[in-house]
Amino acid sequence: MLARRGEEPPAPARVMSIHAHPDDQEFTVGGTLAKWARAGSEIVTVCLTSGSAGSNDSTPADMTREQLVPIRQEEQRRACQVLGIKDVVFLDYQDGALEPTLGLRRDVTRLIRRYRPDAVVCGDPTVRFYGNRYLNHPDHRVAADVALDAVFPSAETRFIFPELLDEGLAPHKVTRVFVHGAERPDAFVSVRDTLDVKLAALREHRSQLGDWDPTEMITGWARLQGKVRRLVAAEAFRMMRLDQ
Ligand SMILES: [Zn+2]
């Protein structure tokens, strides 16, 4: 299905949402995924790290990395349920130390060939600074880089990672990539009707949010992202069309 320039892109039939940490997806693209799930999209969430580092603010002093992992993974599963996503895959790489290795790229390529998504949702690996108060997390940059490199050329090229052929995984071409957090977005998804679902999913990450209420920040971001298209609330993407 083709969207005319300026129109909201239609919900893809099969989607893979790839992120570094539990909660990244809910902060960034939860409204879009909830909307697509309602429209019938089949979505799988891929979390590259185990989430064992978390943030200092909300991690009790007596918590260990080992204790934190199952808590955060359960929170991610619950958040996905809230969004209408049935499938979650954890690759269990070390939180805070993600590197763009060929091994990680192979692991993500394997998942793309197994789930065969039409669209991949990921971050923007080129953004180093957001405003002047947030340095983009190195794991976020790596996750986005690896996701894009797995989409092209690894997933669609037969002789890249030939061992995947031996696993019975044929090449697969992803035709759309929705890059969130891009500096010059060109595709906008109205999330007016799913902003409350996004917030509910985000609140499932209790170990990270503590008592903080994300409503004001998330509503403000949605308003800002929708502004250029005069949408009340939106999530904005750079959309790559790889079949045109
Ligand atoms: Zn993160």
PDB file of C-alpha atoms and ligand atoms in Angstrom:
ATOM      1  CA  MET A   1       0.000   0.000   0.000  1.00  0.00           C
ATOM      2  CA  LEU A   2       1.354   3.428  -0.900  1.00  0.00           C
ATOM      3  CA  ALA A   3       0.818   6.524   1.168  1.00  0.00           C
ATOM      4  CA  ARG A   4       0.635   9.821  -0.682  1.00  0.00           C
ATOM      5  CA  ARG A   5       3.182  12.391   0.415  1.00  0.00           C
ATOM      6  CA  GLY A   6       2.031  13.978   3.622  1.00  0.00           C
ATOM      7  CA  GLU A   7      -0.477  11.259   4.402  1.00  0.00           C
ATOM      8  CA  GLU A   8      -0.059   9.052   7.422  1.00  0.00           C
ATOM      9  CA  PRO A   9       1.618   5.786   6.401  1.00  0.00           C
ATOM     10  CA  PRO A  10      -0.721   2.789   6.658  1.00  0.00           C
ATOM     11  CA  ALA A  11      -0.198   0.182   9.388  1.00  0.00           C
ATOM     12  CA  PRO A  12       2.241  -2.463   8.092  1.00  0.00           C
ATOM     13  CA  ALA A  13       1.012  -6.068   8.293  1.00  0.00           C
ATOM     14  CA  ARG A  14       4.128  -7.351  10.047  1.00  0.00           C
ATOM     15  CA  VAL A  15       6.356  -5.208  12.227  1.00  0.00           C
ATOM     16  CA  MET A  16       9.591  -5.720  14.158  1.00  0.00           C
ATOM     17  CA  SER A  17      10.382  -3.111  16.804  1.00  0.00           C
ATOM     18  CA  ILE A  18      14.082  -3.198  17.748  1.00  0.00           C
ATOM     19  CA  HIS A  19      15.498  -1.411  20.809  1.00  0.00           C
ATOM     20  CA  ALA A  20      18.399  -1.569  23.231  1.00  0.00           C
ATOM     21  CA  HIS A  21      16.627  -1.583  26.595  1.00  0.00           C
ATOM     22  CA  PRO A  22      13.323  -2.524  28.179  1.00  0.00           C
ATOM     23  CA  ASP A  23      11.301   0.766  28.194  1.00  0.00           C
ATOM     24  CA  ASP A  24      12.960   2.365  25.089  1.00  0.00           C
ATOM     25  CA  GLN A  25      10.041   1.270  22.924  1.00  0.00           C
ATOM     26  CA  GLU A  26       7.433   2.639  25.314  1.00  0.00           C
ATOM     27  CA  PHE A  27       9.125   6.039  25.596  1.00  0.00           C
ATOM     28  CA  THR A  28       9.496   6.448  21.847  1.00  0.00           C
ATOM     29  CA  VAL A  29       7.034   4.548  19.649  1.00  0.00           C
ATOM     30  CA  GLY A  30       4.412   3.048  21.976  1.00  0.00           C
ATOM     31  CA  GLY A  31       1.571   5.139  20.568  1.00  0.00           C
ATOM     32  CA  THR A  32       2.278   4.069  16.997  1.00  0.00           C
ATOM     33  CA  LEU A  33       2.628   0.393  17.876  1.00  0.00           C
ATOM     34  CA  ALA A  34      -0.609   0.439  19.899  1.00  0.00           C
ATOM     35  CA  LYS A  35      -2.379   2.037  16.938  1.00  0.00           C
ATOM     36  CA  TRP A  36      -0.976  -0.515  14.486  1.00  0.00           C
ATOM     37  CA  ALA A  37      -1.810  -3.416  16.822  1.00  0.00           C
ATOM     38  CA  ARG A  38      -5.424  -2.189  16.924  1.00  0.00           C
ATOM     39  CA  ALA A  39      -5.396  -2.095  13.115  1.00  0.00           C
ATOM     40  CA  GLY A  40      -4.327  -5.757  13.049  1.00  0.00           C
ATOM     41  CA  SER A  41      -0.544  -5.516  12.635  1.00  0.00           C
ATOM     42  CA  GLU A  42       1.424  -8.453  13.949  1.00  0.00           C
ATOM     43  CA  ILE A  43       4.265  -6.979  15.976  1.00  0.00           C
ATOM     44  CA  VAL A  44       7.326  -8.504  17.601  1.00  0.00           C
ATOM     45  CA  THR A  45       9.476  -6.538  20.021  1.00  0.00           C
ATOM     46  CA  VAL A  46      13.210  -7.230  20.126  1.00  0.00           C
ATOM     47  CA  CYS A  47      15.147  -6.057  23.151  1.00  0.00           C
ATOM     48  CA  LEU A  48      18.887  -6.357  22.587  1.00  0.00           C
ATOM     49  CA  THR A  49      20.145  -6.038  26.171  1.00  0.00           C
ATOM     50  CA  SER A  50      18.963  -7.648  29.349  1.00  0.00           C
ATOM     51  CA  GLY A  51      18.318  -4.267  30.982  1.00  0.00           C
ATOM     52  CA  SER A  52      20.652  -5.120  33.837  1.00  0.00           C
ATOM     53  CA  ALA A  53      21.973  -1.580  34.361  1.00  0.00           C
ATOM     54  CA  GLY A  54      18.786   0.462  34.621  1.00  0.00           C
ATOM     55  CA  SER A  55      19.087   4.006  35.893  1.00  0.00           C
ATOM     56  CA  ASN A  56      20.612   5.042  39.210  1.00  0.00           C
ATOM     57  CA  ASP A  57      17.630   7.195  40.176  1.00  0.00           C
ATOM     58  CA  SER A  58      15.232   4.363  40.680  1.00  0.00           C
ATOM     59  CA  THR A  59      17.463   1.397  41.468  1.00  0.00           C
ATOM     60  CA  PRO A  60      17.561   0.637  45.211  1.00  0.00           C
ATOM     61  CA  ALA A  61      21.096   0.497  46.620  1.00  0.00           C
ATOM     62  CA  ASP A  62      20.739  -3.184  47.563  1.00  0.00           C
ATOM     63  CA  MET A  63      19.587  -4.291  44.104  1.00  0.00           C
ATOM     64  CA  THR A  64      21.991  -6.463  42.086  1.00  0.00           C
ATOM     65  CA  ARG A  65      22.286  -6.642  38.291  1.00  0.00           C
ATOM     66  CA  GLU A  66      21.125 -10.254  38.441  1.00  0.00           C
ATOM     67  CA  GLN A  67      17.987  -9.338  40.391  1.00  0.00           C
ATOM     68  CA  LEU A  68      17.131  -6.511  38.042  1.00  0.00           C
ATOM     69  CA  VAL A  69      17.062  -8.597  34.836  1.00  0.00           C
ATOM     70  CA  PRO A  70      13.905 -10.681  35.444  1.00  0.00           C
ATOM     71  CA  ILE A  71      12.107  -7.641  36.873  1.00  0.00           C
ATOM     72  CA  ARG A  72      12.774  -5.532  33.794  1.00  0.00           C
ATOM     73  CA  GLN A  73      11.994  -8.335  31.369  1.00  0.00           C
ATOM     74  CA  GLU A  74       8.660  -8.969  33.075  1.00  0.00           C
ATOM     75  CA  GLU A  75       7.932  -5.228  32.903  1.00  0.00           C
ATOM     76  CA  GLN A  76       8.706  -5.269  29.173  1.00  0.00           C
ATOM     77  CA  ARG A  77       6.385  -8.245  28.630  1.00  0.00           C
ATOM     78  CA  ARG A  78       3.568  -6.494  30.484  1.00  0.00           C
ATOM     79  CA  ALA A  79       4.145  -3.264  28.579  1.00  0.00           C
ATOM     80  CA  CYS A  80       3.908  -5.190  25.307  1.00  0.00           C
ATOM     81  CA  GLN A  81       0.633  -6.763  26.432  1.00  0.00           C
ATOM     82  CA  VAL A  82      -0.746  -3.302  27.102  1.00  0.00           C
ATOM     83  CA  LEU A  83       0.275  -2.185  23.596  1.00  0.00           C
ATOM     84  CA  GLY A  84      -1.235  -5.310  21.992  1.00  0.00           C
ATOM     85  CA  ILE A  85       2.110  -6.940  21.150  1.00  0.00           C
ATOM     86  CA  LYS A  86       2.206 -10.673  21.716  1.00  0.00           C
ATOM     87  CA  ASP A  87       5.802 -11.535  20.994  1.00  0.00           C
ATOM     88  CA  VAL A  88       8.925 -10.285  22.808  1.00  0.00           C
ATOM     89  CA  VAL A  89      12.451 -11.519  22.197  1.00  0.00           C
ATOM     90  CA  PHE A  90      15.359 -10.713  24.540  1.00  0.00           C
ATOM     91  CA  LEU A  91      18.856 -11.156  23.152  1.00  0.00           C
ATOM     92  CA  ASP A  92      20.418 -10.629  26.607  1.00  0.00           C
ATOM     93  CA  TYR A  93      23.450  -8.584  25.587  1.00  0.00           C
ATOM     94  CA  GLN A  94      25.011  -6.596  28.422  1.00  0.00           C
ATOM     95  CA  ASP A  95      23.215  -3.353  29.245  1.00  0.00           C
ATOM     96  CA  GLY A  96      25.550  -0.365  28.961  1.00  0.00           C
ATOM     97  CA  ALA A  97      28.151  -2.223  26.926  1.00  0.00           C
ATOM     98  CA  LEU A  98      26.430  -2.893  23.607  1.00  0.00           C
ATOM     99  CA  GLU A  99      28.816  -3.005  20.656  1.00  0.00           C
ATOM    100  CA  PRO A 100      28.054  -3.176  16.915  1.00  0.00           C
ATOM    101  CA  THR A 101      29.628  -6.600  16.464  1.00  0.00           C
ATOM    102  CA  LEU A 102      29.036  -8.966  13.572  1.00  0.00           C
ATOM    103  CA  GLY A 103      27.683 -11.439  16.129  1.00  0.00           C
ATOM    104  CA  LEU A 104      24.960  -9.003  17.187  1.00  0.00           C
ATOM    105  CA  ARG A 105      24.208  -8.165  13.555  1.00  0.00           C
ATOM    106  CA  ARG A 106      23.892 -11.875  12.791  1.00  0.00           C
ATOM    107  CA  ASP A 107      21.519 -12.335  15.753  1.00  0.00           C
ATOM    108  CA  VAL A 108      19.266  -9.515  14.549  1.00  0.00           C
ATOM    109  CA  THR A 109      19.452 -10.735  10.945  1.00  0.00           C
ATOM    110  CA  ARG A 110      18.379 -14.178  12.144  1.00  0.00           C
ATOM    111  CA  LEU A 111      15.288 -12.675  13.804  1.00  0.00           C
ATOM    112  CA  ILE A 112      14.385 -10.627  10.708  1.00  0.00           C
ATOM    113  CA  ARG A 113      14.617 -13.736   8.546  1.00  0.00           C
ATOM    114  CA  ARG A 114      12.578 -15.742  11.047  1.00  0.00           C
ATOM    115  CA  TYR A 115       9.771 -13.207  11.618  1.00  0.00           C
ATOM    116  CA  ARG A 116       9.847 -11.688   8.093  1.00  0.00           C
ATOM    117  CA  PRO A 117       8.539  -8.216   8.982  1.00  0.00           C
ATOM    118  CA  ASP A 118       7.398  -5.745   6.309  1.00  0.00           C
ATOM    119  CA  ALA A 119       8.522  -2.888   8.516  1.00  0.00           C
ATOM    120  CA  VAL A 120      11.261  -2.400  11.092  1.00  0.00           C
ATOM    121  CA  VAL A 121      11.008   0.302  13.757  1.00  0.00           C
ATOM    122  CA  CYS A 122      14.257   1.532  15.317  1.00  0.00           C
ATOM    123  CA  GLY A 123      16.132   4.625  16.447  1.00  0.00           C
ATOM    124  CA  ASP A 124      18.477   6.954  14.571  1.00  0.00           C
ATOM    125  CA  PRO A 125      22.130   5.940  14.965  1.00  0.00           C
ATOM    126  CA  THR A 126      23.386   9.275  13.617  1.00  0.00           C
ATOM    127  CA  VAL A 127      22.035  11.411  16.424  1.00  0.00           C
ATOM    128  CA  ARG A 128      24.694  12.055  19.052  1.00  0.00           C
ATOM    129  CA  PHE A 129      23.018  14.952  20.859  1.00  0.00           C
ATOM    130  CA  TYR A 130      19.363  15.623  21.665  1.00  0.00           C
ATOM    131  CA  GLY A 131      19.106  19.315  22.483  1.00  0.00           C
ATOM    132  CA  ASN A 132      21.749  20.237  25.020  1.00  0.00           C
ATOM    133  CA  ARG A 133      20.557  18.146  27.926  1.00  0.00           C
ATOM    134  CA  TYR A 134      20.704  14.580  26.646  1.00  0.00           C
ATOM    135  CA  LEU A 135      23.640  12.688  25.151  1.00  0.00           C
ATOM    136  CA  ASN A 136      22.124   9.839  23.196  1.00  0.00           C
ATOM    137  CA  HIS A 137      22.918   6.589  25.033  1.00  0.00           C
ATOM    138  CA  PRO A 138      25.643   4.559  23.273  1.00  0.00           C
ATOM    139  CA  ASP A 139      23.448   1.433  23.444  1.00  0.00           C
ATOM    140  CA  HIS A 140      20.699   3.329  21.580  1.00  0.00           C
ATOM    141  CA  ARG A 141      23.085   4.311  18.803  1.00  0.00           C
ATOM    142  CA  VAL A 142      24.441   0.782  18.511  1.00  0.00           C
ATOM    143  CA  ALA A 143      20.973  -0.809  18.531  1.00  0.00           C
ATOM    144  CA  ALA A 144      19.857   1.492  15.733  1.00  0.00           C
ATOM    145  CA  ASP A 145      23.022   0.958  13.710  1.00  0.00           C
ATOM    146  CA  VAL A 146      22.798  -2.811  13.999  1.00  0.00           C
ATOM    147  CA  ALA A 147      19.070  -2.850  13.196  1.00  0.00           C
ATOM    148  CA  LEU A 148      19.643  -0.858   9.997  1.00  0.00           C
ATOM    149  CA  ASP A 149      22.665  -2.942   8.969  1.00  0.00           C
ATOM    150  CA  ALA A 150      20.644  -6.113   9.541  1.00  0.00           C
ATOM    151  CA  VAL A 151      17.783  -4.767   7.390  1.00  0.00           C
ATOM    152  CA  PHE A 152      20.232  -3.876   4.625  1.00  0.00           C
ATOM    153  CA  PRO A 153      22.159  -5.665   3.375  1.00  0.00           C
ATOM    154  CA  SER A 154      22.275  -8.626   5.757  1.00  0.00           C
ATOM    155  CA  ALA A 155      18.681  -9.896   5.868  1.00  0.00           C
ATOM    156  CA  GLU A 156      18.066  -9.744   2.117  1.00  0.00           C
ATOM    157  CA  THR A 157      21.419 -10.934   0.808  1.00  0.00           C
ATOM    158  CA  ARG A 158      21.709 -14.654   0.413  1.00  0.00           C
ATOM    159  CA  PHE A 159      25.433 -15.001   0.962  1.00  0.00           C
ATOM    160  CA  ILE A 160      25.786 -12.718   3.958  1.00  0.00           C
ATOM    161  CA  PHE A 161      25.813 -14.971   7.015  1.00  0.00           C
ATOM    162  CA  PRO A 162      25.478 -18.181   4.927  1.00  0.00           C
ATOM    163  CA  GLU A 163      25.207 -20.101   8.197  1.00  0.00           C
ATOM    164  CA  LEU A 164      21.657 -18.723   8.459  1.00  0.00           C
ATOM    165  CA  LEU A 165      20.779 -20.560   5.235  1.00  0.00           C
ATOM    166  CA  ASP A 166      21.936 -23.730   6.974  1.00  0.00           C
ATOM    167  CA  GLU A 167      19.445 -22.911   9.731  1.00  0.00           C
ATOM    168  CA  GLY A 168      16.725 -22.854   7.074  1.00  0.00           C
ATOM    169  CA  LEU A 169      16.399 -19.061   7.117  1.00  0.00           C
ATOM    170  CA  ALA A 170      15.924 -17.691   3.604  1.00  0.00           C
ATOM    171  CA  PRO A 171      16.743 -14.067   2.741  1.00  0.00           C
ATOM    172  CA  HIS A 172      14.025 -11.536   3.502  1.00  0.00           C
ATOM    173  CA  LYS A 173      13.564  -7.988   2.248  1.00  0.00           C
ATOM    174  CA  VAL A 174      12.190  -5.424   4.675  1.00  0.00           C
ATOM    175  CA  THR A 175      10.391  -2.737   2.651  1.00  0.00           C
ATOM    176  CA  ARG A 176       9.811  -0.008   5.246  1.00  0.00           C
ATOM    177  CA  VAL A 177      11.963   1.328   8.057  1.00  0.00           C
ATOM    178  CA  PHE A 178      10.493   3.755  10.571  1.00  0.00           C
ATOM    179  CA  VAL A 179      13.341   5.617  12.254  1.00  0.00           C
ATOM    180  CA  HIS A 180      12.270   7.453  15.393  1.00  0.00           C
ATOM    181  CA  GLY A 181      14.210  10.270  17.017  1.00  0.00           C
ATOM    182  CA  ALA A 182      15.374  11.507  13.599  1.00  0.00           C
ATOM    183  CA  GLU A 183      16.325  15.163  13.279  1.00  0.00           C
ATOM    184  CA  ARG A 184      14.334  15.619  10.050  1.00  0.00           C
ATOM    185  CA  PRO A 185      11.269  13.391  10.264  1.00  0.00           C
ATOM    186  CA  ASP A 186       9.046  12.993   7.203  1.00  0.00           C
ATOM    187  CA  ALA A 187       6.322  10.586   8.361  1.00  0.00           C
ATOM    188  CA  PHE A 188       3.904  11.324  11.172  1.00  0.00           C
ATOM    189  CA  VAL A 189       1.578   8.948  12.980  1.00  0.00           C
ATOM    190  CA  SER A 190      -1.248  10.552  14.908  1.00  0.00           C
ATOM    191  CA  VAL A 191      -1.339   8.974  18.371  1.00  0.00           C
ATOM    192  CA  ARG A 192      -4.200  11.028  19.788  1.00  0.00           C
ATOM    193  CA  ASP A 193      -6.274   7.897  20.375  1.00  0.00           C
ATOM    194  CA  THR A 194      -3.471   5.748  21.761  1.00  0.00           C
ATOM    195  CA  LEU A 195      -1.518   8.192  23.901  1.00  0.00           C
ATOM    196  CA  ASP A 196      -3.258   6.850  27.002  1.00  0.00           C
ATOM    197  CA  VAL A 197      -2.252   3.296  26.006  1.00  0.00           C
ATOM    198  CA  LYS A 198       1.336   4.464  25.509  1.00  0.00           C
ATOM    199  CA  LEU A 199       1.327   5.972  28.996  1.00  0.00           C
ATOM    200  CA  ALA A 200      -0.188   2.852  30.532  1.00  0.00           C
ATOM    201  CA  ALA A 201       2.479   0.696  28.852  1.00  0.00           C
ATOM    202  CA  LEU A 202       5.242   3.036  29.989  1.00  0.00           C
ATOM    203  CA  ARG A 203       3.969   2.874  33.574  1.00  0.00           C
ATOM    204  CA  GLU A 204       4.563  -0.894  33.543  1.00  0.00           C
ATOM    205  CA  HIS A 205       8.287  -0.074  33.837  1.00  0.00           C
ATOM    206  CA  ARG A 206       7.861   0.552  37.548  1.00  0.00           C
ATOM    207  CA  SER A 207      11.455  -0.304  38.480  1.00  0.00           C
ATOM    208  CA  GLN A 208      12.638   2.599  36.302  1.00  0.00           C
ATOM    209  CA  LEU A 209       9.888   5.169  36.745  1.00  0.00           C
ATOM    210  CA  GLY A 210       9.479   4.945  40.512  1.00  0.00           C
ATOM    211  CA  ASP A 211       6.919   7.568  41.564  1.00  0.00           C
ATOM    212  CA  TRP A 212       7.514   9.768  38.531  1.00  0.00           C
ATOM    213  CA  ASP A 213       4.456  10.447  36.396  1.00  0.00           C
ATOM    214  CA  PRO A 214       5.485  10.563  32.722  1.00  0.00           C
ATOM    215  CA  THR A 215       2.211  12.135  31.510  1.00  0.00           C
ATOM    216  CA  GLU A 216       3.455  15.698  31.143  1.00  0.00           C
ATOM    217  CA  MET A 217       6.680  14.803  29.365  1.00  0.00           C
ATOM    218  CA  ILE A 218       5.124  12.266  26.980  1.00  0.00           C
ATOM    219  CA  THR A 219       2.165  14.530  26.163  1.00  0.00           C
ATOM    220  CA  GLY A 220       4.578  17.400  25.521  1.00  0.00           C
ATOM    221  CA  TRP A 221       6.735  15.283  23.204  1.00  0.00           C
ATOM    222  CA  ALA A 222       3.650  14.114  21.286  1.00  0.00           C
ATOM    223  CA  ARG A 223       2.448  17.707  20.874  1.00  0.00           C
ATOM    224  CA  LEU A 224       5.871  18.814  19.654  1.00  0.00           C
ATOM    225  CA  GLN A 225       6.186  15.948  17.176  1.00  0.00           C
ATOM    226  CA  GLY A 226       2.711  16.620  15.785  1.00  0.00           C
ATOM    227  CA  LYS A 227       3.185  20.360  15.438  1.00  0.00           C
ATOM    228  CA  VAL A 228       4.409  20.514  11.812  1.00  0.00           C
ATOM    229  CA  ARG A 229       1.358  18.547  10.644  1.00  0.00           C
ATOM    230  CA  ARG A 230      -1.021  20.269  13.047  1.00  0.00           C
ATOM    231  CA  LEU A 231      -1.695  17.019  14.862  1.00  0.00           C
ATOM    232  CA  VAL A 232      -2.646  17.129  18.535  1.00  0.00           C
ATOM    233  CA  ALA A 233      -0.344  14.236  19.317  1.00  0.00           C
ATOM    234  CA  ALA A 234       2.008  12.349  17.036  1.00  0.00           C
ATOM    235  CA  GLU A 235       5.085  10.203  16.812  1.00  0.00           C
ATOM    236  CA  ALA A 236       7.438  11.317  14.061  1.00  0.00           C
ATOM    237  CA  PHE A 237       9.687   9.176  11.903  1.00  0.00           C
ATOM    238  CA  ARG A 238      12.105   9.286   9.063  1.00  0.00           C
ATOM    239  CA  MET A 239      10.565   6.647   6.796  1.00  0.00           C
ATOM    240  CA  MET A 240      12.735   4.651   4.420  1.00  0.00           C
ATOM    241  CA  ARG A 241      10.938   3.012   1.483  1.00  0.00           C
ATOM    242  CA  LEU A 242      13.233   0.261   0.306  1.00  0.00           C
ATOM    243  CA  ASP A 243      11.048  -1.109  -2.499  1.00  0.00           C
ATOM    244  CA  GLN A 244      10.729   2.038  -4.576  1.00  0.00           C
TER     245      GLN A 244
HETATM  246 ZN    ZN B   1      17.399   3.043  26.700  1.00  0.00          ZN
END
